[in-house]
């Protein structure tokens, strides 16, 4: 007994000592800003419509927009500018859109009139199987673990875009990002909201993810973020610089521009960076190998599309959720929305039901088309939309997610439904350690009419690669550990990711690039923005700034795939107006603040097909910024 008392006494002394040290750290160690920079933060500040005649950019941060404008000023095209913007965004919004994360993209080539998609999501490692995770005791893929790492996609994307459509080198388009990463940028309010953890949470993060903590708290975990404090990313700058050196060495040996870009790609996927990634996985008992990285490659593909009046809405294929947008709009094309009134009770209910019907089909059918027979012809058939429209229930919410349809009956090619969605209730949990989140967006249109729509993402909620500044993210958690599910995990498969860029034609000509962060809310924000613009005649900025609502009546794309039947969220002005009436219809209505980024943060660039005039808009819900000339 005396021995046991001694053990408890020693433990108590140790705990008390730790508590004293932490208390001393809290009160004695420096907590203030290091080096405040001058910065007029546009977070939740009303935007004005931006117009231009030559080119236009709308992006997730002002620095990303400026980086694209710099390239366009120097004679680069929209494709060059979009990659410069991407890399600057990886620096200035890297906790939400990291390098080398996912980067789904749509491009319009003004010479050919074509829209083309590139697979901007990585694949599962070759050893990643449902059996592996189940045998190791996992019901879902763990977030704070290297097992959440998907193979990185954005280096492959940016090289493919620059080689096929660009005119500049990686060294040229990365220069601004490298400068910002070295010299710093002011911590902005969205970064504060996402990353400014409490004292003890920062301590826990330092224990769980030490390199991540070192990158973001710069070796002083006890020091909180301060608005406008200078923030640098020297390791990421060094990584970008090493890619530039690989390119410059190749060019010095007589390589062409395209061969120089291949050298950049090889340095990442086959050289020292691949060694660092594979080494981390070997150390942490992860799954990514050097062979996985060497063999990885994305590909060009024909995008999906649907119609709303004279507009054609384009989306990536079903390795992401983008096709929901044309599906919902086709369903609503047979409804007189304008007579209902903008954001009226009837309008909100109708749009919610269209969204929920299509999200039921997303859950039942969407997956990587290289692995799953997705009935896209049927899902995007206007006759199928008309059939689903019959399921609307005026004055009454669906309650549970409505049942999926049978799109196979509306296409020429065969197929059969293989997964029964049980919609088992799993509580949404906003608790636990969250370190970085969200996504971002970039739209670019140049003087020739070339256009890009790009939705980069990934965040440091898994171990970063030591010494590199690289964030591989957590996209593996968008798989289901159920091989029968269309989004079920398989080696080499892409998860059905949420980031999805949008592009619109009007009467057969390019009209708009648009998109948003927001996870599962992305498609819902894009739909409401489009309807504000097209049905209610708002300009692009008005359409972005207007209040929004979202449904939660579907299984979440992120593990544990939470499902809360009949629940919606609304920005405060809508909640105050409609909560009682919507509750009577059967909805559970939850309030958000006004201009809350949980309903997305849309950016868009429009080119008038008849005059060529450009207009841009950016969402005040984040630091989004539009700029043109």
Coordinates of C-alpha atoms in Angstrom, one line a residue:
X1 CA 0.0 0.0 0.0
X2 CA 2.8 2.3 0.9
X3 CA 4.4 1.7 -2.5
X4 CA 1.2 2.5 -4.2
X5 CA 0.9 5.8 -2.2
X6 CA 4.5 6.6 -3.3
X7 CA 3.6 6.1 -6.9
X8 CA 0.5 8.3 -6.6
X9 CA 2.5 10.9 -4.8
X10 CA 5.2 10.9 -7.5
X11 CA 2.5 11.2 -10.2
X12 CA 0.9 14.0 -8.3
X13 CA 4.2 15.9 -8.0
X14 CA 4.9 15.4 -11.7
X15 CA 1.4 16.6 -12.7
X16 CA 1.7 19.6 -10.4
X17 CA 5.1 20.4 -11.8
X18 CA 3.8 20.3 -15.3
X19 CA 0.9 22.5 -14.3
X20 CA 3.3 25.0 -12.8
X21 CA 5.5 25.0 -15.8
X22 CA 2.5 25.5 -18.2
X23 CA 1.1 28.3 -16.0
X24 CA 4.5 30.0 -16.0
X25 CA 4.7 29.5 -19.8
X26 CA 1.3 31.1 -20.2
X27 CA 2.2 34.2 -18.1
X28 CA 5.9 34.6 -18.7
X29 CA 6.6 33.6 -22.4
X30 CA 5.9 36.2 -25.1
X31 CA 2.4 36.3 -26.5
X32 CA 2.3 39.4 -28.6
X33 CA 2.8 40.0 -32.3
X34 CA 6.2 39.7 -33.8
X35 CA 6.1 42.1 -36.8
X36 CA 2.7 43.7 -37.7
X37 CA 2.2 44.6 -41.3
X38 CA -0.1 47.2 -42.7
X39 CA -3.2 45.5 -44.2
X40 CA -6.8 46.5 -45.0
X41 CA -8.4 43.2 -44.5
X42 CA -11.4 42.7 -46.8
X43 CA -13.0 40.0 -44.5
X44 CA -16.8 40.7 -44.2
X45 CA -16.4 44.0 -46.0
X46 CA -18.9 44.9 -48.7
X47 CA -17.5 44.5 -52.2
X48 CA -18.2 46.6 -55.3
X49 CA -18.6 45.2 -58.8
X50 CA -15.3 45.0 -60.6
X51 CA -15.2 45.6 -64.4
X52 CA -12.5 45.3 -67.1
X53 CA -11.9 45.1 -70.8
X54 CA -8.7 43.0 -71.0
X55 CA -8.6 40.4 -68.2
X56 CA -10.1 39.6 -64.9
X57 CA -9.3 37.4 -61.9
X58 CA -11.3 36.4 -58.8
X59 CA -9.5 34.4 -56.1
X60 CA -9.5 33.4 -52.5
X61 CA -7.0 36.0 -51.3
X62 CA -5.9 39.4 -52.6
X63 CA -2.3 38.1 -53.0
X64 CA -3.5 35.2 -55.2
X65 CA -5.5 37.7 -57.4
X66 CA -2.5 40.0 -57.6
X67 CA -0.2 37.1 -58.6
X68 CA -2.4 36.3 -61.6
X69 CA -2.7 39.9 -62.6
X70 CA 1.1 40.2 -62.6
X71 CA 1.5 37.3 -65.0
X72 CA -1.2 38.7 -67.3
X73 CA 0.5 42.2 -67.2
X74 CA 3.7 40.4 -68.4
X75 CA 1.9 38.8 -71.4
X76 CA 1.1 35.5 -69.9
X77 CA -2.3 33.8 -70.7
X78 CA -5.1 32.7 -68.3
X79 CA -3.4 29.3 -67.8
X80 CA -0.1 30.8 -66.8
X81 CA -1.9 33.2 -64.5
X82 CA -4.1 30.5 -62.9
X83 CA -1.0 28.5 -61.9
X84 CA 0.7 31.6 -60.5
X85 CA -2.5 32.3 -58.5
X86 CA -2.6 28.7 -57.3
X87 CA 0.9 28.8 -55.9
X88 CA 0.3 32.2 -54.2
X89 CA -2.9 30.8 -52.7
X90 CA -0.9 27.8 -51.5
X91 CA 1.1 30.3 -49.5
X92 CA -1.5 32.9 -48.4
X93 CA -4.3 30.4 -47.7
X94 CA -2.3 27.2 -47.3
X95 CA -4.2 26.1 -44.3
X96 CA -7.2 25.7 -46.6
X97 CA -5.7 25.2 -50.0
X98 CA -2.3 23.6 -49.6
X99 CA 0.5 22.5 -51.8
X100 CA 0.5 19.7 -53.0
X101 CA -3.2 19.1 -52.4
X102 CA -6.1 18.5 -54.7
X103 CA -6.7 21.0 -57.6
X104 CA -9.8 20.1 -59.7
X105 CA -9.8 22.3 -62.8
X106 CA -11.9 23.3 -65.9
X107 CA -10.3 25.1 -68.8
X108 CA -11.8 26.9 -71.8
X109 CA -9.7 27.2 -74.9
X110 CA -10.8 30.3 -76.9
X111 CA -9.2 29.0 -80.1
X112 CA -11.2 25.8 -80.2
X113 CA -14.2 26.7 -78.1
X114 CA -13.7 23.6 -76.1
X115 CA -14.1 23.1 -72.3
X116 CA -11.8 20.4 -70.9
X117 CA -11.4 18.9 -67.4
X118 CA -8.3 17.5 -65.7
X119 CA -8.4 15.0 -62.9
X120 CA -7.2 17.2 -60.1
X121 CA -7.6 14.6 -57.3
X122 CA -4.9 12.1 -56.3
X123 CA -5.5 8.4 -55.9
X124 CA -5.4 6.0 -52.9
X125 CA -2.0 4.3 -52.3
X126 CA -1.7 0.8 -53.8
X127 CA -1.8 -0.8 -50.3
X128 CA -4.9 1.1 -49.2
X129 CA -7.7 -1.4 -48.9
X130 CA -10.9 -1.6 -46.8
X131 CA -9.4 -4.8 -45.3
X132 CA -6.3 -3.0 -44.2
X133 CA -8.2 -0.4 -42.3
X134 CA -10.7 -2.8 -40.8
X135 CA -8.0 -5.2 -39.7
X136 CA -6.2 -2.4 -37.9
X137 CA -9.4 -1.5 -36.0
X138 CA -10.6 1.5 -38.0
X139 CA -14.3 2.2 -38.7
X140 CA -13.2 5.3 -40.6
X141 CA -9.9 6.5 -42.0
X142 CA -8.2 8.5 -39.2
X143 CA -7.7 12.2 -39.7
X144 CA -4.6 13.1 -37.6
X145 CA -2.5 10.4 -39.3
X146 CA -0.5 9.8 -42.4
X147 CA -3.1 7.2 -43.4
X148 CA -5.3 10.2 -44.4
X149 CA -2.9 11.2 -47.1
X150 CA -4.0 10.8 -50.7
X151 CA -1.3 10.8 -53.4
X152 CA -0.6 14.5 -54.2
X153 CA -2.3 15.9 -57.3
X154 CA -1.5 19.6 -57.8
X155 CA 2.1 19.3 -59.0
X156 CA 0.8 17.0 -61.8
X157 CA -2.0 19.4 -62.6
X158 CA 0.1 22.5 -62.8
X159 CA 2.7 20.8 -65.0
X160 CA 0.0 19.4 -67.3
X161 CA -1.7 22.8 -67.6
X162 CA 1.5 24.7 -68.3
X163 CA 2.7 22.2 -70.8
X164 CA -0.5 21.9 -72.8
X165 CA -1.8 25.4 -72.6
X166 CA 0.7 27.8 -70.9
X167 CA 3.5 29.8 -72.3
X168 CA 5.7 30.3 -69.2
X169 CA 8.1 28.3 -67.1
X170 CA 7.5 27.1 -63.6
X171 CA 10.2 29.5 -62.4
X172 CA 8.3 32.4 -63.9
X173 CA 4.9 31.5 -62.5
X174 CA 6.2 30.6 -59.0
X175 CA 8.3 33.8 -58.4
X176 CA 5.6 35.7 -56.6
X177 CA 4.6 32.8 -54.4
X178 CA 8.3 32.3 -53.4
X179 CA 8.7 36.0 -52.6
X180 CA 5.6 36.0 -50.4
X181 CA 6.6 32.8 -48.7
X182 CA 10.0 34.2 -47.8
X183 CA 9.1 37.9 -47.1
X184 CA 5.8 37.1 -45.5
X185 CA 2.2 38.2 -45.6
X186 CA -0.2 39.6 -42.9
X187 CA -2.2 37.0 -41.0
X188 CA -5.8 37.6 -42.2
X189 CA -9.0 37.2 -40.3
X190 CA -10.1 34.0 -42.0
X191 CA -6.7 32.5 -41.1
X192 CA -7.3 33.7 -37.5
X193 CA -10.7 32.0 -37.4
X194 CA -9.4 28.7 -38.8
X195 CA -6.0 28.5 -37.0
X196 CA -5.9 30.5 -33.8
X197 CA -6.3 27.6 -31.4
X198 CA -6.4 28.0 -27.6
X199 CA -3.3 27.7 -25.4
X200 CA -3.7 24.0 -24.4
X201 CA -5.0 23.0 -27.8
X202 CA -1.8 24.4 -29.3
X203 CA 0.2 22.4 -26.8
X204 CA -1.8 19.2 -27.8
X205 CA -1.2 20.0 -31.5
X206 CA 2.6 20.3 -30.8
X207 CA 2.6 16.9 -29.3
X208 CA 0.4 15.3 -32.0
X209 CA 1.8 17.1 -35.1
X210 CA 5.1 18.7 -34.1
X211 CA 6.2 19.8 -37.5
X212 CA 2.8 21.3 -38.3
X213 CA 3.0 23.2 -35.1
X214 CA 6.5 24.4 -35.9
X215 CA 5.4 25.6 -39.3
X216 CA 2.4 27.5 -38.2
X217 CA 3.5 28.7 -34.7
X218 CA 7.1 29.1 -35.8
X219 CA 8.6 27.2 -32.9
X220 CA 6.6 29.1 -30.3
X221 CA 3.4 27.1 -29.7
X222 CA 2.5 29.3 -26.7
X223 CA 2.2 32.4 -28.9
X224 CA -1.2 32.9 -30.5
X225 CA -1.9 34.3 -33.9
X226 CA -2.3 38.1 -34.1
X227 CA -4.1 39.8 -36.9
X228 CA -1.8 41.4 -39.5
X229 CA 1.3 39.8 -37.9
X230 CA 3.9 38.8 -40.6
X231 CA 3.7 35.2 -41.5
X232 CA 6.4 33.4 -43.5
X233 CA 6.8 29.9 -44.9
X234 CA 10.5 29.4 -45.5
X235 CA 10.4 25.6 -45.9
X236 CA 7.7 25.9 -48.6
X237 CA 9.7 28.6 -50.3
X238 CA 12.8 26.3 -50.3
X239 CA 10.7 23.5 -51.8
X240 CA 9.4 25.8 -54.6
X241 CA 12.9 27.0 -55.2
X242 CA 14.2 23.4 -55.5
X243 CA 11.6 22.8 -58.2
X244 CA 12.8 25.9 -60.0
X245 CA 16.4 24.7 -59.8
X246 CA 15.4 21.3 -61.3
X247 CA 13.8 23.2 -64.2
X248 CA 16.7 25.6 -64.6
X249 CA 19.2 22.8 -64.6
X250 CA 17.3 21.0 -67.4
X251 CA 17.0 24.2 -69.4
X252 CA 20.8 24.8 -69.0
X253 CA 21.3 21.4 -70.5
X254 CA 19.3 22.4 -73.6
X255 CA 15.9 21.2 -72.6
X256 CA 12.8 22.7 -74.1
X257 CA 10.2 24.6 -72.0
X258 CA 8.1 21.4 -71.9
X259 CA 11.1 19.3 -70.9
X260 CA 11.9 21.7 -68.2
X261 CA 8.4 21.3 -66.8
X262 CA 8.8 17.5 -67.0
X263 CA 12.0 18.0 -64.8
X264 CA 9.8 19.8 -62.2
X265 CA 7.4 17.0 -62.2
X266 CA 10.1 14.3 -61.9
X267 CA 11.8 16.1 -59.1
X268 CA 8.5 16.0 -57.2
X269 CA 7.2 12.5 -58.0
X270 CA 10.4 10.6 -58.7
X271 CA 13.2 12.6 -56.9
X272 CA 14.0 14.1 -53.5
X273 CA 10.5 15.2 -52.7
X274 CA 9.1 11.7 -53.4
X275 CA 11.9 10.4 -51.1
X276 CA 10.8 12.7 -48.3
X277 CA 7.1 11.8 -48.6
X278 CA 7.9 8.0 -48.8
X279 CA 10.3 8.4 -45.9
X280 CA 7.6 10.0 -43.7
X281 CA 5.2 7.1 -44.5
X282 CA 7.8 4.5 -43.8
X283 CA 8.6 6.2 -40.4
X284 CA 4.9 6.6 -39.4
X285 CA 3.8 3.2 -40.8
X286 CA 1.8 4.9 -43.6
X287 CA 0.9 3.4 -47.0
X288 CA 2.4 5.7 -49.6
X289 CA 5.5 4.3 -51.3
X290 CA 8.1 5.8 -53.8
X291 CA 6.5 3.5 -56.4
X292 CA 3.1 5.0 -55.8
X293 CA 4.5 8.5 -56.4
X294 CA 6.5 7.5 -59.4
X295 CA 3.5 5.8 -61.1
X296 CA 1.0 8.6 -60.3
X297 CA -0.5 10.5 -63.2
X298 CA -3.7 12.4 -63.9
X299 CA -5.4 12.8 -67.3
X300 CA -7.5 15.1 -69.4
X301 CA -11.1 14.2 -69.8
X302 CA -14.3 15.5 -71.3
X303 CA -16.4 17.4 -68.7
X304 CA -20.0 16.7 -67.8
X305 CA -22.7 19.3 -68.6
X306 CA -26.4 20.1 -68.3
X307 CA -28.7 22.8 -69.5
X308 CA -30.7 25.6 -67.8
X309 CA -32.5 27.8 -70.4
X310 CA -29.9 29.1 -72.8
X311 CA -27.0 28.2 -70.4
X312 CA -24.8 25.1 -70.4
X313 CA -23.3 24.3 -67.1
X314 CA -20.0 22.3 -67.1
X315 CA -18.6 20.2 -64.3
X316 CA -15.8 17.7 -63.7
X317 CA -16.7 14.0 -63.9
X318 CA -17.9 12.1 -60.8
X319 CA -14.6 11.8 -59.0
X320 CA -16.0 15.1 -57.5
X321 CA -19.5 16.3 -56.7
X322 CA -19.6 19.0 -59.4
X323 CA -22.3 17.4 -61.5
X324 CA -24.8 18.1 -58.7
X325 CA -24.9 21.7 -60.0
X326 CA -26.3 21.0 -63.6
X327 CA -28.5 18.2 -62.1
X328 CA -30.2 20.6 -59.7
X329 CA -30.5 23.4 -62.3
X330 CA -32.1 21.0 -64.8
X331 CA -34.5 19.9 -62.2
X332 CA -35.4 23.6 -61.4
X333 CA -35.6 24.5 -65.1
X334 CA -39.2 23.4 -65.2
X335 CA -40.2 25.6 -62.3
X336 CA -41.3 29.3 -62.4
X337 CA -38.9 30.4 -59.7
X338 CA -39.1 34.1 -60.5
X339 CA -42.8 34.3 -59.7
X340 CA -42.1 32.9 -56.2
X341 CA -39.8 35.8 -55.4
X342 CA -36.1 35.8 -54.4
X343 CA -35.5 33.9 -51.2
X344 CA -39.2 33.7 -50.5
X345 CA -40.5 30.8 -48.3
X346 CA -41.7 28.9 -51.4
X347 CA -38.5 29.5 -53.3
X348 CA -36.3 28.3 -50.4
X349 CA -38.3 25.2 -50.0
X350 CA -38.3 24.4 -53.7
X351 CA -34.6 24.9 -54.1
X352 CA -33.9 22.8 -50.9
X353 CA -36.0 19.9 -52.3
X354 CA -34.2 20.0 -55.6
X355 CA -30.9 19.9 -53.9
X356 CA -31.9 17.0 -51.6
X357 CA -33.2 14.9 -54.5
X358 CA -29.9 15.3 -56.3
X359 CA -27.8 14.7 -53.2
X360 CA -29.6 11.5 -52.7
X361 CA -28.4 10.5 -56.2
X362 CA -24.9 11.7 -55.4
X363 CA -24.8 9.3 -52.4
X364 CA -26.2 6.4 -54.5
X365 CA -24.2 6.8 -57.7
X366 CA -21.2 9.1 -57.6
X367 CA -17.7 7.7 -57.6
X368 CA -14.5 7.5 -59.6
X369 CA -15.7 6.6 -63.1
X370 CA -12.5 4.6 -63.6
X371 CA -13.9 2.2 -61.0
X372 CA -17.7 2.7 -61.0
X373 CA -20.3 2.5 -63.7
X374 CA -21.9 5.9 -63.0
X375 CA -25.1 6.6 -65.0
X376 CA -24.1 10.1 -66.0
X377 CA -26.2 10.0 -69.2
X378 CA -29.3 9.3 -67.1
X379 CA -28.5 11.6 -64.3
X380 CA -28.1 14.5 -66.7
X381 CA -31.1 13.6 -68.9
X382 CA -33.8 16.3 -68.8
X383 CA -36.4 13.6 -68.8
X384 CA -34.9 12.2 -65.7
X385 CA -35.0 15.7 -64.1
X386 CA -38.7 15.9 -65.0
X387 CA -39.4 12.5 -63.4
X388 CA -37.6 13.6 -60.2
X389 CA -39.4 16.9 -60.1
X390 CA -42.7 15.0 -59.6
X391 CA -41.4 14.1 -56.1
X392 CA -41.6 17.7 -54.8
X393 CA -43.9 18.0 -51.8
X394 CA -45.2 21.6 -51.6
X395 CA -45.5 22.9 -48.0
X396 CA -43.9 19.8 -46.5
X397 CA -40.2 18.9 -46.0
X398 CA -38.9 15.5 -47.1
X399 CA -37.8 14.7 -43.5
X400 CA -35.3 12.0 -44.3
X401 CA -33.2 12.2 -47.4
X402 CA -35.5 11.2 -50.3
X403 CA -34.8 7.9 -52.1
X404 CA -32.5 7.9 -55.0
X405 CA -33.9 7.6 -58.5
X406 CA -33.3 5.1 -61.4
X407 CA -31.2 7.1 -63.9
X408 CA -30.2 3.9 -65.7
X409 CA -33.7 3.8 -67.1
X410 CA -33.0 7.1 -68.8
X411 CA -29.8 6.2 -70.7
X412 CA -28.9 4.0 -73.7
X413 CA -26.0 2.2 -72.1
X414 CA -26.9 -0.5 -69.5
X415 CA -26.2 -0.8 -65.9
X416 CA -27.8 -1.5 -62.6
X417 CA -28.0 0.0 -59.2
X418 CA -25.5 -1.6 -56.8
X419 CA -25.7 0.3 -53.5
X420 CA -28.7 0.8 -51.2
X421 CA -28.1 3.9 -49.1
X422 CA -29.4 3.2 -45.6
X423 CA -29.1 6.8 -44.4
X424 CA -28.1 5.7 -40.9
X425 CA -28.2 8.7 -38.5
X426 CA -24.7 9.7 -37.4
X427 CA -24.4 12.9 -35.4
X428 CA -22.4 15.7 -36.9
X429 CA -19.6 16.6 -34.5
X430 CA -17.9 20.0 -34.8
X431 CA -15.7 19.2 -31.8
X432 CA -12.2 17.7 -31.6
X433 CA -9.0 19.1 -32.9
X434 CA -9.4 21.1 -36.1
X435 CA -6.3 22.6 -37.5
X436 CA -7.0 24.3 -40.8
X437 CA -10.0 23.6 -43.0
X438 CA -12.0 24.6 -46.0
X439 CA -10.9 25.1 -49.6
X440 CA -10.4 28.1 -51.9
X441 CA -11.1 29.1 -55.5
X442 CA -9.6 30.9 -58.6
X443 CA -11.2 32.2 -61.7
X444 CA -9.2 33.8 -64.6
X445 CA -10.3 35.1 -68.0
X446 CA -7.7 36.6 -70.3
X447 CA -7.9 39.1 -73.2
X448 CA -8.2 36.3 -75.8
X449 CA -11.2 34.8 -73.9
X450 CA -9.3 31.8 -72.5
X451 CA -10.7 30.9 -69.1
X452 CA -9.8 28.8 -66.0
X453 CA -11.9 27.6 -63.1
X454 CA -9.9 26.0 -60.3
X455 CA -10.8 24.8 -56.8
X456 CA -7.7 23.9 -54.8
X457 CA -7.9 22.4 -51.3
X458 CA -6.3 20.5 -48.4
X459 CA -5.3 21.4 -44.9
X460 CA -2.8 20.5 -42.2
X461 CA -4.9 18.1 -40.1
X462 CA -2.4 15.3 -40.8
X463 CA 1.4 15.2 -40.5
X464 CA 3.1 17.6 -42.9
X465 CA 6.4 16.4 -44.5
X466 CA 9.2 17.6 -42.3
X467 CA 11.6 20.2 -43.7
X468 CA 9.5 20.7 -46.9
X469 CA 6.4 22.8 -45.9
X470 CA 4.3 20.2 -47.8
X471 CA 0.7 19.5 -46.6
X472 CA -0.7 16.3 -48.0
X473 CA -4.1 16.8 -46.4
X474 CA -6.8 14.4 -45.4
X475 CA -8.7 13.6 -48.6
X476 CA -8.6 9.9 -47.9
X477 CA -11.3 10.5 -45.3
X478 CA -13.7 11.2 -48.2
X479 CA -13.7 7.5 -49.0
X480 CA -16.1 5.0 -47.3
X481 CA -14.7 1.9 -45.8
X482 CA -17.4 -0.1 -47.7
X483 CA -16.3 -1.6 -51.0
X484 CA -20.0 -1.7 -52.2
X485 CA -20.4 2.0 -51.9
X486 CA -19.7 3.9 -55.1
X487 CA -17.2 6.0 -53.1
X488 CA -15.8 2.9 -51.4
X489 CA -12.0 2.7 -50.9
X490 CA -9.9 0.8 -53.4
X491 CA -6.2 1.0 -54.3
X492 CA -5.6 3.5 -57.1
X493 CA -9.1 5.0 -56.8
X494 CA -10.0 8.7 -56.5
X495 CA -12.3 9.6 -53.7
X496 CA -15.5 11.6 -54.5
X497 CA -14.0 14.9 -53.4
X498 CA -16.1 18.0 -52.6
X499 CA -14.0 20.7 -54.3
X500 CA -15.5 21.3 -57.8
X501 CA -15.0 24.2 -60.2
X502 CA -17.8 25.5 -62.4
X503 CA -18.0 26.9 -65.9
X504 CA -21.0 28.2 -67.8
X505 CA -21.6 28.9 -71.5
X506 CA -24.5 31.1 -72.8
X507 CA -25.9 30.4 -76.2
X508 CA -22.8 28.2 -77.0
X509 CA -20.2 30.8 -76.0
X510 CA -18.1 31.1 -72.8
X511 CA -19.9 33.1 -70.2
X512 CA -18.5 32.5 -66.7
X513 CA -16.0 30.7 -64.4
X514 CA -17.2 30.4 -60.8
X515 CA -16.8 28.3 -57.7
X516 CA -16.4 28.4 -53.9
X517 CA -15.0 26.7 -50.9
X518 CA -17.3 25.1 -48.4
X519 CA -17.1 21.3 -48.5
X520 CA -20.6 19.8 -49.1
X521 CA -22.0 23.3 -49.2
X522 CA -20.1 24.2 -52.4
X523 CA -22.6 23.0 -54.9
X524 CA -25.5 24.5 -52.9
X525 CA -23.8 27.9 -52.9
X526 CA -23.0 27.7 -56.6
X527 CA -26.6 26.9 -57.4
X528 CA -28.0 29.8 -55.4
X529 CA -25.5 32.2 -56.9
X530 CA -26.4 31.1 -60.4
X531 CA -30.1 31.5 -59.8
X532 CA -29.6 35.0 -58.3
X533 CA -27.7 35.9 -61.4
X534 CA -29.8 34.3 -64.2
X535 CA -33.3 34.2 -62.7
X536 CA -33.4 37.3 -60.6
X537 CA -31.1 39.5 -62.8
X538 CA -28.5 40.5 -60.1
X539 CA -25.1 41.5 -61.1
X540 CA -22.3 39.2 -60.2
X541 CA -21.4 40.9 -56.9
X542 CA -25.0 41.2 -55.8
X543 CA -25.6 37.5 -56.6
X544 CA -22.5 36.6 -54.5
X545 CA -23.4 38.8 -51.5
X546 CA -27.0 37.8 -51.1
X547 CA -28.0 35.6 -48.1
X548 CA -27.8 31.8 -48.5
X549 CA -29.1 28.6 -47.0
X550 CA -27.9 25.0 -47.0
X551 CA -29.3 21.5 -46.4
X552 CA -27.7 19.0 -44.2
X553 CA -30.2 16.3 -45.1
X554 CA -27.7 13.8 -46.7
X555 CA -24.6 11.9 -45.5
X556 CA -21.6 14.1 -45.2
X557 CA -18.7 13.5 -47.6
X558 CA -16.2 13.5 -44.8
X559 CA -15.9 10.5 -42.4
X560 CA -17.8 9.5 -40.3
X561 CA -20.3 10.6 -43.0
X562 CA -22.7 12.2 -40.6
X563 CA -26.4 12.3 -41.4
X564 CA -28.9 14.5 -39.7
X565 CA -32.3 14.2 -41.3
X566 CA -34.4 17.2 -42.2
X567 CA -31.9 19.8 -41.0
X568 CA -31.0 23.0 -42.7
X569 CA -28.9 26.1 -41.9
X570 CA -29.6 29.7 -42.9
X571 CA -27.8 33.0 -42.6
X572 CA -29.3 35.1 -39.8
X573 CA -31.4 37.4 -41.9
X574 CA -33.2 34.4 -43.5
X575 CA -33.4 32.5 -40.2
X576 CA -35.1 35.4 -38.5
X577 CA -37.6 35.7 -41.4
X578 CA -38.5 32.1 -42.0
X579 CA -37.6 29.8 -39.1
X580 CA -41.1 29.4 -37.7
X581 CA -42.7 28.8 -41.1
X582 CA -40.0 26.3 -42.1
X583 CA -40.3 24.5 -38.8
X584 CA -44.0 24.0 -39.4
X585 CA -43.1 22.4 -42.7
X586 CA -41.0 19.9 -40.9
X587 CA -37.5 21.4 -41.1
X588 CA -35.1 21.6 -38.2
X589 CA -33.6 25.1 -38.8
X590 CA -30.2 26.2 -37.4
X591 CA -29.0 29.8 -37.5
X592 CA -25.7 31.1 -38.9
X593 CA -24.3 34.5 -38.8
X594 CA -24.7 36.9 -41.7
X595 CA -22.0 36.5 -44.3
X596 CA -20.9 33.1 -42.8
X597 CA -18.5 31.1 -44.9
X598 CA -20.3 27.9 -43.9
X599 CA -22.5 28.7 -46.9
X600 CA -19.5 29.1 -49.1
X601 CA -17.4 32.0 -50.4
X602 CA -18.2 32.3 -54.1
X603 CA -15.9 34.0 -56.6
X604 CA -16.8 34.5 -60.3
X605 CA -15.7 36.1 -63.5
X606 CA -18.2 36.8 -66.3
X607 CA -17.4 37.7 -69.9
X608 CA -20.3 39.1 -71.9
X609 CA -20.4 37.0 -75.0
X610 CA -21.5 39.9 -77.2
X611 CA -19.3 42.7 -76.0
X612 CA -16.4 40.9 -74.3
X613 CA -16.8 43.1 -71.2
X614 CA -15.6 41.4 -68.1
X615 CA -17.1 41.6 -64.6
X616 CA -15.8 40.0 -61.4
X617 CA -17.2 39.4 -58.0
X618 CA -15.7 38.1 -54.7
X619 CA -17.4 36.9 -51.5
X620 CA -17.2 39.1 -48.4
X621 CA -17.6 35.9 -46.3
X622 CA -13.8 35.5 -46.7
X623 CA -10.8 37.5 -48.0
X624 CA -11.8 36.7 -51.6
X625 CA -10.8 39.4 -54.1
X626 CA -11.6 40.3 -57.7
X627 CA -9.3 42.4 -59.8
X628 CA -9.2 43.2 -63.5
X629 CA -8.0 45.6 -66.2

